[in-house]
Amino acid sequence: MKALPHEARRKRRVAIDAALLFVVILLVVQMWLLTATLESYLAGHKSVALPGFLASAVLFGACVAIYFFVDRLDRAPEREEQPHGFGPWDIH
Amino acid sequence: MEAPPGSSKKPLWTEEFSVHAADDRYVLRRQFTKFLTLTSFGMLVGNGWIYVKSLLDARTRGAALPHAPIATSAEVPVGGVKLFRYPTAQDNCILVRTADARLVAYSQKCTHLSCAVVYSSDNRRLECPCHQGYFSIETGRVLQGPPPRPLPRILVEERDGQIFATGIQMQQEGA
């Protein structure tokens, strides 16, 4: 059982934190997009509904891509070799 | 039941209680990301709903609005107000005679949060009592307060002692 080098773990943590921050930014943009589209729609500008929907779909796609990235990175074991009987009851 | 000493088999309780209570409350980064992604999906559904609604509106827009009798001329003297519903029973509107030959009508829903606006004859304006949003009685544009848009205008005609609603005019801010 050999732990990953400290530098590799740090890089992974930074990458995940950056990805999380990016998702939050995308979400804020998407919230703004939804309110702006709704406001325009209520003001009678019906033509903005389709571009708003497409832009929202692109942002959602980016969120999904980042989610899979974080999921894959976060699932990777912290150690090169999986300890036997992995669980909180194991004392290492 | 404890596993016999020297046995590599895990104790039974670890199968029944596989996670510590503290760990159960712990939210993983990927769980948090999943939650954010689901929120993003909710936003997408919202935008999709607006798009579908705009398509449905476009389908019904082709049909001309009805000419509906809303009041008799005698019912609305100068400075008088008449509430009516147009084009459907859910759409409350307000008709005001501002001068002898001048009738104006607007949707009664405030463009801020849909409270019903009322006519203030002293100030000659439509007022929303919820958040003090004021609209011009002549044009329907916003004079003060949080409403973001003018009130939709109801087109009216007066003929043979009868007042008819003939259509709706959406107004843009600054118009």
PDB file of C-alpha atoms in Angstrom:
ATOM      1  CA  MET A   1       0.000   0.000   0.000  1.00  0.00           C
ATOM      2  CA  LYS A   2       1.624   3.147  -1.184  1.00  0.00           C
ATOM      3  CA  ALA A   3       0.116   6.630  -0.999  1.00  0.00           C
ATOM      4  CA  LEU A   4       0.134   8.841  -4.062  1.00  0.00           C
ATOM      5  CA  PRO A   5       2.810  11.512  -3.930  1.00  0.00           C
ATOM      6  CA  HIS A   6       1.737  14.622  -2.024  1.00  0.00           C
ATOM      7  CA  GLU A   7       2.157  16.782  -5.118  1.00  0.00           C
ATOM      8  CA  ALA A   8      -0.149  14.564  -7.189  1.00  0.00           C
ATOM      9  CA  ARG A   9      -2.849  14.682  -4.505  1.00  0.00           C
ATOM     10  CA  ARG A  10      -2.545  18.439  -4.207  1.00  0.00           C
ATOM     11  CA  LYS A  11      -2.875  18.866  -7.960  1.00  0.00           C
ATOM     12  CA  ARG A  12      -5.954  16.686  -7.991  1.00  0.00           C
ATOM     13  CA  ARG A  13      -7.546  18.655  -5.176  1.00  0.00           C
ATOM     14  CA  VAL A  14      -6.853  21.940  -6.949  1.00  0.00           C
ATOM     15  CA  ALA A  15      -8.309  20.563 -10.184  1.00  0.00           C
ATOM     16  CA  ILE A  16     -11.509  19.470  -8.425  1.00  0.00           C
ATOM     17  CA  ASP A  17     -11.862  22.763  -6.570  1.00  0.00           C
ATOM     18  CA  ALA A  18     -11.383  24.692  -9.815  1.00  0.00           C
ATOM     19  CA  ALA A  19     -13.964  22.515 -11.539  1.00  0.00           C
ATOM     20  CA  LEU A  20     -16.434  23.097  -8.703  1.00  0.00           C
ATOM     21  CA  LEU A  21     -15.880  26.831  -8.886  1.00  0.00           C
ATOM     22  CA  PHE A  22     -16.438  26.714 -12.637  1.00  0.00           C
ATOM     23  CA  VAL A  23     -19.731  24.841 -12.176  1.00  0.00           C
ATOM     24  CA  VAL A  24     -20.877  27.478  -9.691  1.00  0.00           C
ATOM     25  CA  ILE A  25     -20.025  30.249 -12.170  1.00  0.00           C
ATOM     26  CA  LEU A  26     -21.904  28.430 -14.941  1.00  0.00           C
ATOM     27  CA  LEU A  27     -24.872  28.051 -12.634  1.00  0.00           C
ATOM     28  CA  VAL A  28     -24.936  31.764 -11.819  1.00  0.00           C
ATOM     29  CA  VAL A  29     -24.820  32.569 -15.543  1.00  0.00           C
ATOM     30  CA  GLN A  30     -27.643  30.088 -16.164  1.00  0.00           C
ATOM     31  CA  MET A  31     -29.756  31.665 -13.397  1.00  0.00           C
ATOM     32  CA  TRP A  32     -29.236  35.082 -14.929  1.00  0.00           C
ATOM     33  CA  LEU A  33     -30.120  33.653 -18.357  1.00  0.00           C
ATOM     34  CA  LEU A  34     -33.363  32.160 -17.049  1.00  0.00           C
ATOM     35  CA  THR A  35     -34.486  35.384 -15.374  1.00  0.00           C
ATOM     36  CA  ALA A  36     -33.480  37.501 -18.390  1.00  0.00           C
ATOM     37  CA  THR A  37     -35.317  35.171 -20.792  1.00  0.00           C
ATOM     38  CA  LEU A  38     -38.415  35.151 -18.594  1.00  0.00           C
ATOM     39  CA  GLU A  39     -38.328  38.925 -18.291  1.00  0.00           C
ATOM     40  CA  SER A  40     -38.029  39.338 -22.073  1.00  0.00           C
ATOM     41  CA  TYR A  41     -40.776  36.801 -22.673  1.00  0.00           C
ATOM     42  CA  LEU A  42     -43.134  38.624 -20.308  1.00  0.00           C
ATOM     43  CA  ALA A  43     -42.259  41.904 -22.034  1.00  0.00           C
ATOM     44  CA  GLY A  44     -43.510  40.416 -25.290  1.00  0.00           C
ATOM     45  CA  HIS A  45     -40.135  39.513 -26.859  1.00  0.00           C
ATOM     46  CA  LYS A  46     -41.025  35.928 -27.699  1.00  0.00           C
ATOM     47  CA  SER A  47     -38.098  35.509 -30.095  1.00  0.00           C
ATOM     48  CA  VAL A  48     -35.542  35.304 -27.258  1.00  0.00           C
ATOM     49  CA  ALA A  49     -37.043  32.048 -25.955  1.00  0.00           C
ATOM     50  CA  LEU A  50     -35.204  29.767 -28.395  1.00  0.00           C
ATOM     51  CA  PRO A  51     -31.716  31.352 -28.061  1.00  0.00           C
ATOM     52  CA  GLY A  52     -32.209  31.363 -24.291  1.00  0.00           C
ATOM     53  CA  PHE A  53     -33.100  27.682 -24.302  1.00  0.00           C
ATOM     54  CA  LEU A  54     -30.143  26.773 -26.532  1.00  0.00           C
ATOM     55  CA  ALA A  55     -27.704  28.770 -24.408  1.00  0.00           C
ATOM     56  CA  SER A  56     -29.079  27.108 -21.287  1.00  0.00           C
ATOM     57  CA  ALA A  57     -28.641  23.691 -22.929  1.00  0.00           C
ATOM     58  CA  VAL A  58     -24.992  24.506 -23.695  1.00  0.00           C
ATOM     59  CA  LEU A  59     -24.402  25.563 -20.085  1.00  0.00           C
ATOM     60  CA  PHE A  60     -26.090  22.423 -18.812  1.00  0.00           C
ATOM     61  CA  GLY A  61     -23.913  20.320 -21.145  1.00  0.00           C
ATOM     62  CA  ALA A  62     -20.818  22.015 -19.717  1.00  0.00           C
ATOM     63  CA  CYS A  63     -22.032  21.276 -16.180  1.00  0.00           C
ATOM     64  CA  VAL A  64     -22.565  17.611 -17.063  1.00  0.00           C
ATOM     65  CA  ALA A  65     -19.094  17.373 -18.608  1.00  0.00           C
ATOM     66  CA  ILE A  66     -17.534  18.909 -15.492  1.00  0.00           C
ATOM     67  CA  TYR A  67     -19.563  16.605 -13.284  1.00  0.00           C
ATOM     68  CA  PHE A  68     -18.150  13.545 -15.050  1.00  0.00           C
ATOM     69  CA  PHE A  69     -14.680  15.038 -14.805  1.00  0.00           C
ATOM     70  CA  VAL A  70     -15.013  15.593 -11.045  1.00  0.00           C
ATOM     71  CA  ASP A  71     -16.647  12.201 -10.568  1.00  0.00           C
ATOM     72  CA  ARG A  72     -13.827  10.390 -12.354  1.00  0.00           C
ATOM     73  CA  LEU A  73     -11.132  12.345 -10.559  1.00  0.00           C
ATOM     74  CA  ASP A  74     -12.736  12.052  -7.134  1.00  0.00           C
ATOM     75  CA  ARG A  75     -13.350   8.320  -7.467  1.00  0.00           C
ATOM     76  CA  ALA A  76      -9.718   7.573  -8.263  1.00  0.00           C
ATOM     77  CA  PRO A  77      -8.107   6.050  -5.153  1.00  0.00           C
ATOM     78  CA  GLU A  78      -5.945   8.230  -2.959  1.00  0.00           C
ATOM     79  CA  ARG A  79      -3.577   5.296  -2.741  1.00  0.00           C
ATOM     80  CA  GLU A  80      -2.065   3.291  -5.524  1.00  0.00           C
ATOM     81  CA  GLU A  81      -3.211   0.032  -3.962  1.00  0.00           C
ATOM     82  CA  GLN A  82      -6.692  -0.407  -2.517  1.00  0.00           C
ATOM     83  CA  PRO A  83      -6.464  -1.443   1.161  1.00  0.00           C
ATOM     84  CA  HIS A  84      -8.093  -4.704   2.131  1.00  0.00           C
ATOM     85  CA  GLY A  85     -11.500  -4.323   3.746  1.00  0.00           C
ATOM     86  CA  PHE A  86     -11.912  -0.713   2.683  1.00  0.00           C
ATOM     87  CA  GLY A  87     -14.163   1.075   5.194  1.00  0.00           C
ATOM     88  CA  PRO A  88     -14.224   3.265   8.273  1.00  0.00           C
ATOM     89  CA  TRP A  89     -13.736   0.335  10.635  1.00  0.00           C
ATOM     90  CA  ASP A  90     -10.286  -0.382   9.285  1.00  0.00           C
ATOM     91  CA  ILE A  91      -7.506   1.102  11.334  1.00  0.00           C
ATOM     92  CA  HIS A  92      -4.422   1.918   9.358  1.00  0.00           C
TER      93      HIS A  92
ATOM     94  CA  MET B   1     -21.636 -11.453  15.990  1.00  0.00           C
ATOM     95  CA  GLU B   2     -17.873 -11.153  16.111  1.00  0.00           C
ATOM     96  CA  ALA B   3     -15.731 -12.985  13.581  1.00  0.00           C
ATOM     97  CA  PRO B   4     -13.531 -15.677  15.086  1.00  0.00           C
ATOM     98  CA  PRO B   5     -10.030 -14.498  15.962  1.00  0.00           C
ATOM     99  CA  GLY B   6      -7.607 -14.892  13.098  1.00  0.00           C
ATOM    100  CA  SER B   7     -10.373 -14.973  10.539  1.00  0.00           C
ATOM    101  CA  SER B   8     -10.126 -12.570   7.618  1.00  0.00           C
ATOM    102  CA  LYS B   9     -13.918 -12.372   7.432  1.00  0.00           C
ATOM    103  CA  LYS B  10     -15.353  -8.986   8.431  1.00  0.00           C
ATOM    104  CA  PRO B  11     -17.637  -8.838  11.472  1.00  0.00           C
ATOM    105  CA  LEU B  12     -21.349  -8.930  10.662  1.00  0.00           C
ATOM    106  CA  TRP B  13     -22.054  -5.512  12.160  1.00  0.00           C
ATOM    107  CA  THR B  14     -19.893  -3.878   9.487  1.00  0.00           C
ATOM    108  CA  GLU B  15     -22.380  -5.067   6.900  1.00  0.00           C
ATOM    109  CA  GLU B  16     -25.371  -3.760   8.836  1.00  0.00           C
ATOM    110  CA  PHE B  17     -23.777  -0.423   9.741  1.00  0.00           C
ATOM    111  CA  SER B  18     -21.374   0.131   6.927  1.00  0.00           C
ATOM    112  CA  VAL B  19     -20.866   3.867   7.426  1.00  0.00           C
ATOM    113  CA  HIS B  20     -20.156   5.910  10.531  1.00  0.00           C
ATOM    114  CA  ALA B  21     -22.848   8.465  11.392  1.00  0.00           C
ATOM    115  CA  ALA B  22     -20.382  11.320  10.890  1.00  0.00           C
ATOM    116  CA  ASP B  23     -19.429   9.979   7.465  1.00  0.00           C
ATOM    117  CA  ASP B  24     -23.103   9.650   6.558  1.00  0.00           C
ATOM    118  CA  ARG B  25     -23.514  13.429   6.889  1.00  0.00           C
ATOM    119  CA  TYR B  26     -20.368  14.100   4.903  1.00  0.00           C
ATOM    120  CA  VAL B  27     -21.075  15.358   1.394  1.00  0.00           C
ATOM    121  CA  LEU B  28     -18.543  14.293  -1.168  1.00  0.00           C
ATOM    122  CA  ARG B  29     -17.326  16.733  -3.757  1.00  0.00           C
ATOM    123  CA  ARG B  30     -18.841  14.643  -6.503  1.00  0.00           C
ATOM    124  CA  GLN B  31     -22.196  14.578  -4.678  1.00  0.00           C
ATOM    125  CA  PHE B  32     -22.092  18.343  -4.415  1.00  0.00           C
ATOM    126  CA  THR B  33     -21.233  18.614  -8.107  1.00  0.00           C
ATOM    127  CA  LYS B  34     -24.113  16.271  -8.913  1.00  0.00           C
ATOM    128  CA  PHE B  35     -26.463  18.521  -6.936  1.00  0.00           C
ATOM    129  CA  LEU B  36     -25.237  21.584  -8.840  1.00  0.00           C
ATOM    130  CA  THR B  37     -25.652  19.748 -12.139  1.00  0.00           C
ATOM    131  CA  LEU B  38     -29.228  18.808 -11.225  1.00  0.00           C
ATOM    132  CA  THR B  39     -29.885  22.460 -10.397  1.00  0.00           C
ATOM    133  CA  SER B  40     -28.520  23.332 -13.823  1.00  0.00           C
ATOM    134  CA  PHE B  41     -30.955  20.816 -15.310  1.00  0.00           C
ATOM    135  CA  GLY B  42     -33.771  22.580 -13.449  1.00  0.00           C
ATOM    136  CA  MET B  43     -32.745  25.859 -15.089  1.00  0.00           C
ATOM    137  CA  LEU B  44     -32.734  24.147 -18.484  1.00  0.00           C
ATOM    138  CA  VAL B  45     -36.264  22.868 -17.843  1.00  0.00           C
ATOM    139  CA  GLY B  46     -37.289  26.431 -16.962  1.00  0.00           C
ATOM    140  CA  ASN B  47     -35.876  27.778 -20.210  1.00  0.00           C
ATOM    141  CA  GLY B  48     -37.524  24.902 -22.078  1.00  0.00           C
ATOM    142  CA  TRP B  49     -40.858  25.765 -20.524  1.00  0.00           C
ATOM    143  CA  ILE B  50     -40.527  29.379 -21.696  1.00  0.00           C
ATOM    144  CA  TYR B  51     -39.699  28.162 -25.211  1.00  0.00           C
ATOM    145  CA  VAL B  52     -42.694  25.791 -25.307  1.00  0.00           C
ATOM    146  CA  LYS B  53     -44.938  28.563 -24.000  1.00  0.00           C
ATOM    147  CA  SER B  54     -43.689  30.922 -26.727  1.00  0.00           C
ATOM    148  CA  LEU B  55     -44.487  28.257 -29.359  1.00  0.00           C
ATOM    149  CA  LEU B  56     -47.989  27.838 -27.965  1.00  0.00           C
ATOM    150  CA  ASP B  57     -48.434  31.618 -27.935  1.00  0.00           C
ATOM    151  CA  ALA B  58     -47.329  31.821 -31.568  1.00  0.00           C
ATOM    152  CA  ARG B  59     -49.957  29.228 -32.457  1.00  0.00           C
ATOM    153  CA  THR B  60     -52.774  31.172 -30.797  1.00  0.00           C
ATOM    154  CA  ARG B  61     -51.505  34.572 -31.934  1.00  0.00           C
ATOM    155  CA  GLY B  62     -52.886  33.996 -35.425  1.00  0.00           C
ATOM    156  CA  ALA B  63     -56.429  33.956 -34.107  1.00  0.00           C
ATOM    157  CA  ALA B  64     -57.805  37.488 -33.902  1.00  0.00           C
ATOM    158  CA  LEU B  65     -58.990  38.648 -30.519  1.00  0.00           C
ATOM    159  CA  PRO B  66     -62.767  39.017 -30.220  1.00  0.00           C
ATOM    160  CA  HIS B  67     -64.608  42.332 -30.210  1.00  0.00           C
ATOM    161  CA  ALA B  68     -66.244  42.077 -26.831  1.00  0.00           C
ATOM    162  CA  PRO B  69     -68.782  44.500 -25.324  1.00  0.00           C
ATOM    163  CA  ILE B  70     -67.439  45.538 -21.930  1.00  0.00           C
ATOM    164  CA  ALA B  71     -69.693  48.372 -20.791  1.00  0.00           C
ATOM    165  CA  THR B  72     -72.266  50.887 -21.875  1.00  0.00           C
ATOM    166  CA  SER B  73     -71.204  54.506 -22.255  1.00  0.00           C
ATOM    167  CA  ALA B  74     -73.521  55.534 -19.419  1.00  0.00           C
ATOM    168  CA  GLU B  75     -71.719  53.204 -17.020  1.00  0.00           C
ATOM    169  CA  VAL B  76     -68.447  55.126 -17.328  1.00  0.00           C
ATOM    170  CA  PRO B  77     -68.757  58.862 -16.717  1.00  0.00           C
ATOM    171  CA  VAL B  78     -65.717  61.170 -16.880  1.00  0.00           C
ATOM    172  CA  GLY B  79     -63.338  60.037 -14.138  1.00  0.00           C
ATOM    173  CA  GLY B  80     -65.317  56.829 -13.793  1.00  0.00           C
ATOM    174  CA  VAL B  81     -63.850  53.337 -13.730  1.00  0.00           C
ATOM    175  CA  LYS B  82     -65.175  50.013 -14.938  1.00  0.00           C
ATOM    176  CA  LEU B  83     -63.511  46.656 -14.348  1.00  0.00           C
ATOM    177  CA  PHE B  84     -63.910  43.987 -16.975  1.00  0.00           C
ATOM    178  CA  ARG B  85     -62.280  40.760 -18.185  1.00  0.00           C
ATOM    179  CA  TYR B  86     -60.647  40.493 -21.581  1.00  0.00           C
ATOM    180  CA  PRO B  87     -59.864  38.414 -23.599  1.00  0.00           C
ATOM    181  CA  THR B  88     -60.524  35.549 -21.163  1.00  0.00           C
ATOM    182  CA  ALA B  89     -62.291  35.364 -17.829  1.00  0.00           C
ATOM    183  CA  GLN B  90     -58.876  35.188 -16.120  1.00  0.00           C
ATOM    184  CA  ASP B  91     -57.620  38.497 -17.527  1.00  0.00           C
ATOM    185  CA  ASN B  92     -58.769  41.385 -15.353  1.00  0.00           C
ATOM    186  CA  CYS B  93     -58.706  44.800 -16.969  1.00  0.00           C
ATOM    187  CA  ILE B  94     -59.554  48.351 -15.989  1.00  0.00           C
ATOM    188  CA  LEU B  95     -61.358  50.918 -18.127  1.00  0.00           C
ATOM    189  CA  VAL B  96     -61.136  54.625 -17.275  1.00  0.00           C
ATOM    190  CA  ARG B  97     -62.782  57.599 -18.956  1.00  0.00           C
ATOM    191  CA  THR B  98     -60.224  60.386 -18.601  1.00  0.00           C
ATOM    192  CA  ALA B  99     -62.125  62.947 -20.656  1.00  0.00           C
ATOM    193  CA  ASP B 100     -65.447  63.134 -22.345  1.00  0.00           C
ATOM    194  CA  ALA B 101     -64.289  61.467 -25.509  1.00  0.00           C
ATOM    195  CA  ARG B 102     -61.203  59.720 -24.151  1.00  0.00           C
ATOM    196  CA  LEU B 103     -61.340  56.149 -22.924  1.00  0.00           C
ATOM    197  CA  VAL B 104     -58.293  54.157 -21.874  1.00  0.00           C
ATOM    198  CA  ALA B 105     -58.066  50.549 -20.734  1.00  0.00           C
ATOM    199  CA  TYR B 106     -55.204  48.472 -19.405  1.00  0.00           C
ATOM    200  CA  SER B 107     -54.562  45.063 -18.014  1.00  0.00           C
ATOM    201  CA  GLN B 108     -55.106  45.282 -14.287  1.00  0.00           C
ATOM    202  CA  LYS B 109     -52.116  43.065 -13.511  1.00  0.00           C
ATOM    203  CA  CYS B 110     -49.112  45.031 -12.304  1.00  0.00           C
ATOM    204  CA  THR B 111     -46.059  44.079 -14.371  1.00  0.00           C
ATOM    205  CA  HIS B 112     -44.035  43.717 -11.176  1.00  0.00           C
ATOM    206  CA  LEU B 113     -45.744  40.943  -9.218  1.00  0.00           C
ATOM    207  CA  SER B 114     -49.244  40.880 -10.733  1.00  0.00           C
ATOM    208  CA  CYS B 115     -51.095  42.742  -7.987  1.00  0.00           C
ATOM    209  CA  ALA B 116     -54.247  44.506  -9.207  1.00  0.00           C
ATOM    210  CA  VAL B 117     -53.680  48.163 -10.053  1.00  0.00           C
ATOM    211  CA  VAL B 118     -56.331  50.735  -9.135  1.00  0.00           C
ATOM    212  CA  TYR B 119     -57.123  54.160 -10.550  1.00  0.00           C
ATOM    213  CA  SER B 120     -56.295  57.185  -8.407  1.00  0.00           C
ATOM    214  CA  SER B 121     -58.449  60.039  -9.728  1.00  0.00           C
ATOM    215  CA  ASP B 122     -56.682  62.572  -7.467  1.00  0.00           C
ATOM    216  CA  ASN B 123     -53.284  61.788  -8.922  1.00  0.00           C
ATOM    217  CA  ARG B 124     -54.586  60.747 -12.331  1.00  0.00           C
ATOM    218  CA  ARG B 125     -52.549  57.591 -12.428  1.00  0.00           C
ATOM    219  CA  LEU B 126     -52.888  53.858 -11.934  1.00  0.00           C
ATOM    220  CA  GLU B 127     -51.398  52.698  -8.665  1.00  0.00           C
ATOM    221  CA  CYS B 128     -50.272  49.313  -7.483  1.00  0.00           C
ATOM    222  CA  PRO B 129     -50.882  49.178  -3.711  1.00  0.00           C
ATOM    223  CA  CYS B 130     -48.435  46.301  -3.135  1.00  0.00           C
ATOM    224  CA  HIS B 131     -45.140  48.070  -3.840  1.00  0.00           C
ATOM    225  CA  GLN B 132     -46.181  51.594  -4.803  1.00  0.00           C
ATOM    226  CA  GLY B 133     -45.714  51.124  -8.520  1.00  0.00           C
ATOM    227  CA  TYR B 134     -47.360  53.968 -10.453  1.00  0.00           C
ATOM    228  CA  PHE B 135     -48.400  53.995 -14.108  1.00  0.00           C
ATOM    229  CA  SER B 136     -49.423  56.861 -16.344  1.00  0.00           C
ATOM    230  CA  ILE B 137     -53.148  56.794 -17.035  1.00  0.00           C
ATOM    231  CA  GLU B 138     -52.564  58.234 -20.503  1.00  0.00           C
ATOM    232  CA  THR B 139     -49.931  55.814 -21.771  1.00  0.00           C
ATOM    233  CA  GLY B 140     -49.610  53.043 -19.200  1.00  0.00           C
ATOM    234  CA  ARG B 141     -45.872  53.613 -18.840  1.00  0.00           C
ATOM    235  CA  VAL B 142     -44.158  53.286 -15.465  1.00  0.00           C
ATOM    236  CA  LEU B 143     -43.924  56.538 -13.505  1.00  0.00           C
ATOM    237  CA  GLN B 144     -42.408  55.180 -10.321  1.00  0.00           C
ATOM    238  CA  GLY B 145     -41.645  52.018  -8.444  1.00  0.00           C
ATOM    239  CA  PRO B 146     -40.419  48.530  -9.240  1.00  0.00           C
ATOM    240  CA  PRO B 147     -42.581  47.537 -12.258  1.00  0.00           C
ATOM    241  CA  PRO B 148     -40.219  46.774 -15.140  1.00  0.00           C
ATOM    242  CA  ARG B 149     -42.652  47.295 -18.013  1.00  0.00           C
ATOM    243  CA  PRO B 150     -45.674  49.398 -18.967  1.00  0.00           C
ATOM    244  CA  LEU B 151     -49.122  47.895 -18.551  1.00  0.00           C
ATOM    245  CA  PRO B 152     -50.476  46.074 -21.610  1.00  0.00           C
ATOM    246  CA  ARG B 153     -53.013  48.333 -23.239  1.00  0.00           C
ATOM    247  CA  ILE B 154     -56.487  47.143 -24.151  1.00  0.00           C
ATOM    248  CA  LEU B 155     -57.751  48.711 -27.357  1.00  0.00           C
ATOM    249  CA  VAL B 156     -61.298  50.017 -26.950  1.00  0.00           C
ATOM    250  CA  GLU B 157     -63.925  51.466 -29.258  1.00  0.00           C
ATOM    251  CA  GLU B 158     -67.070  53.333 -28.359  1.00  0.00           C
ATOM    252  CA  ARG B 159     -69.998  53.228 -30.734  1.00  0.00           C
ATOM    253  CA  ASP B 160     -73.757  53.472 -30.355  1.00  0.00           C
ATOM    254  CA  GLY B 161     -73.573  53.900 -26.606  1.00  0.00           C
ATOM    255  CA  GLN B 162     -71.589  50.709 -26.190  1.00  0.00           C
ATOM    256  CA  ILE B 163     -67.884  50.246 -25.396  1.00  0.00           C
ATOM    257  CA  PHE B 164     -66.043  47.330 -27.007  1.00  0.00           C
ATOM    258  CA  ALA B 165     -62.619  45.829 -26.338  1.00  0.00           C
ATOM    259  CA  THR B 166     -60.967  45.033 -29.660  1.00  0.00           C
ATOM    260  CA  GLY B 167     -57.445  43.880 -28.908  1.00  0.00           C
ATOM    261  CA  ILE B 168     -54.338  44.037 -26.748  1.00  0.00           C
ATOM    262  CA  GLN B 169     -51.260  46.140 -27.380  1.00  0.00           C
ATOM    263  CA  MET B 170     -48.059  45.102 -25.605  1.00  0.00           C
ATOM    264  CA  GLN B 171     -46.026  48.175 -24.800  1.00  0.00           C
ATOM    265  CA  GLN B 172     -42.268  48.517 -24.520  1.00  0.00           C
ATOM    266  CA  GLU B 173     -40.505  50.571 -21.870  1.00  0.00           C
ATOM    267  CA  GLY B 174     -39.430  53.920 -23.312  1.00  0.00           C
ATOM    268  CA  ALA B 175     -41.978  53.736 -26.136  1.00  0.00           C
TER     269      ALA B 175
END
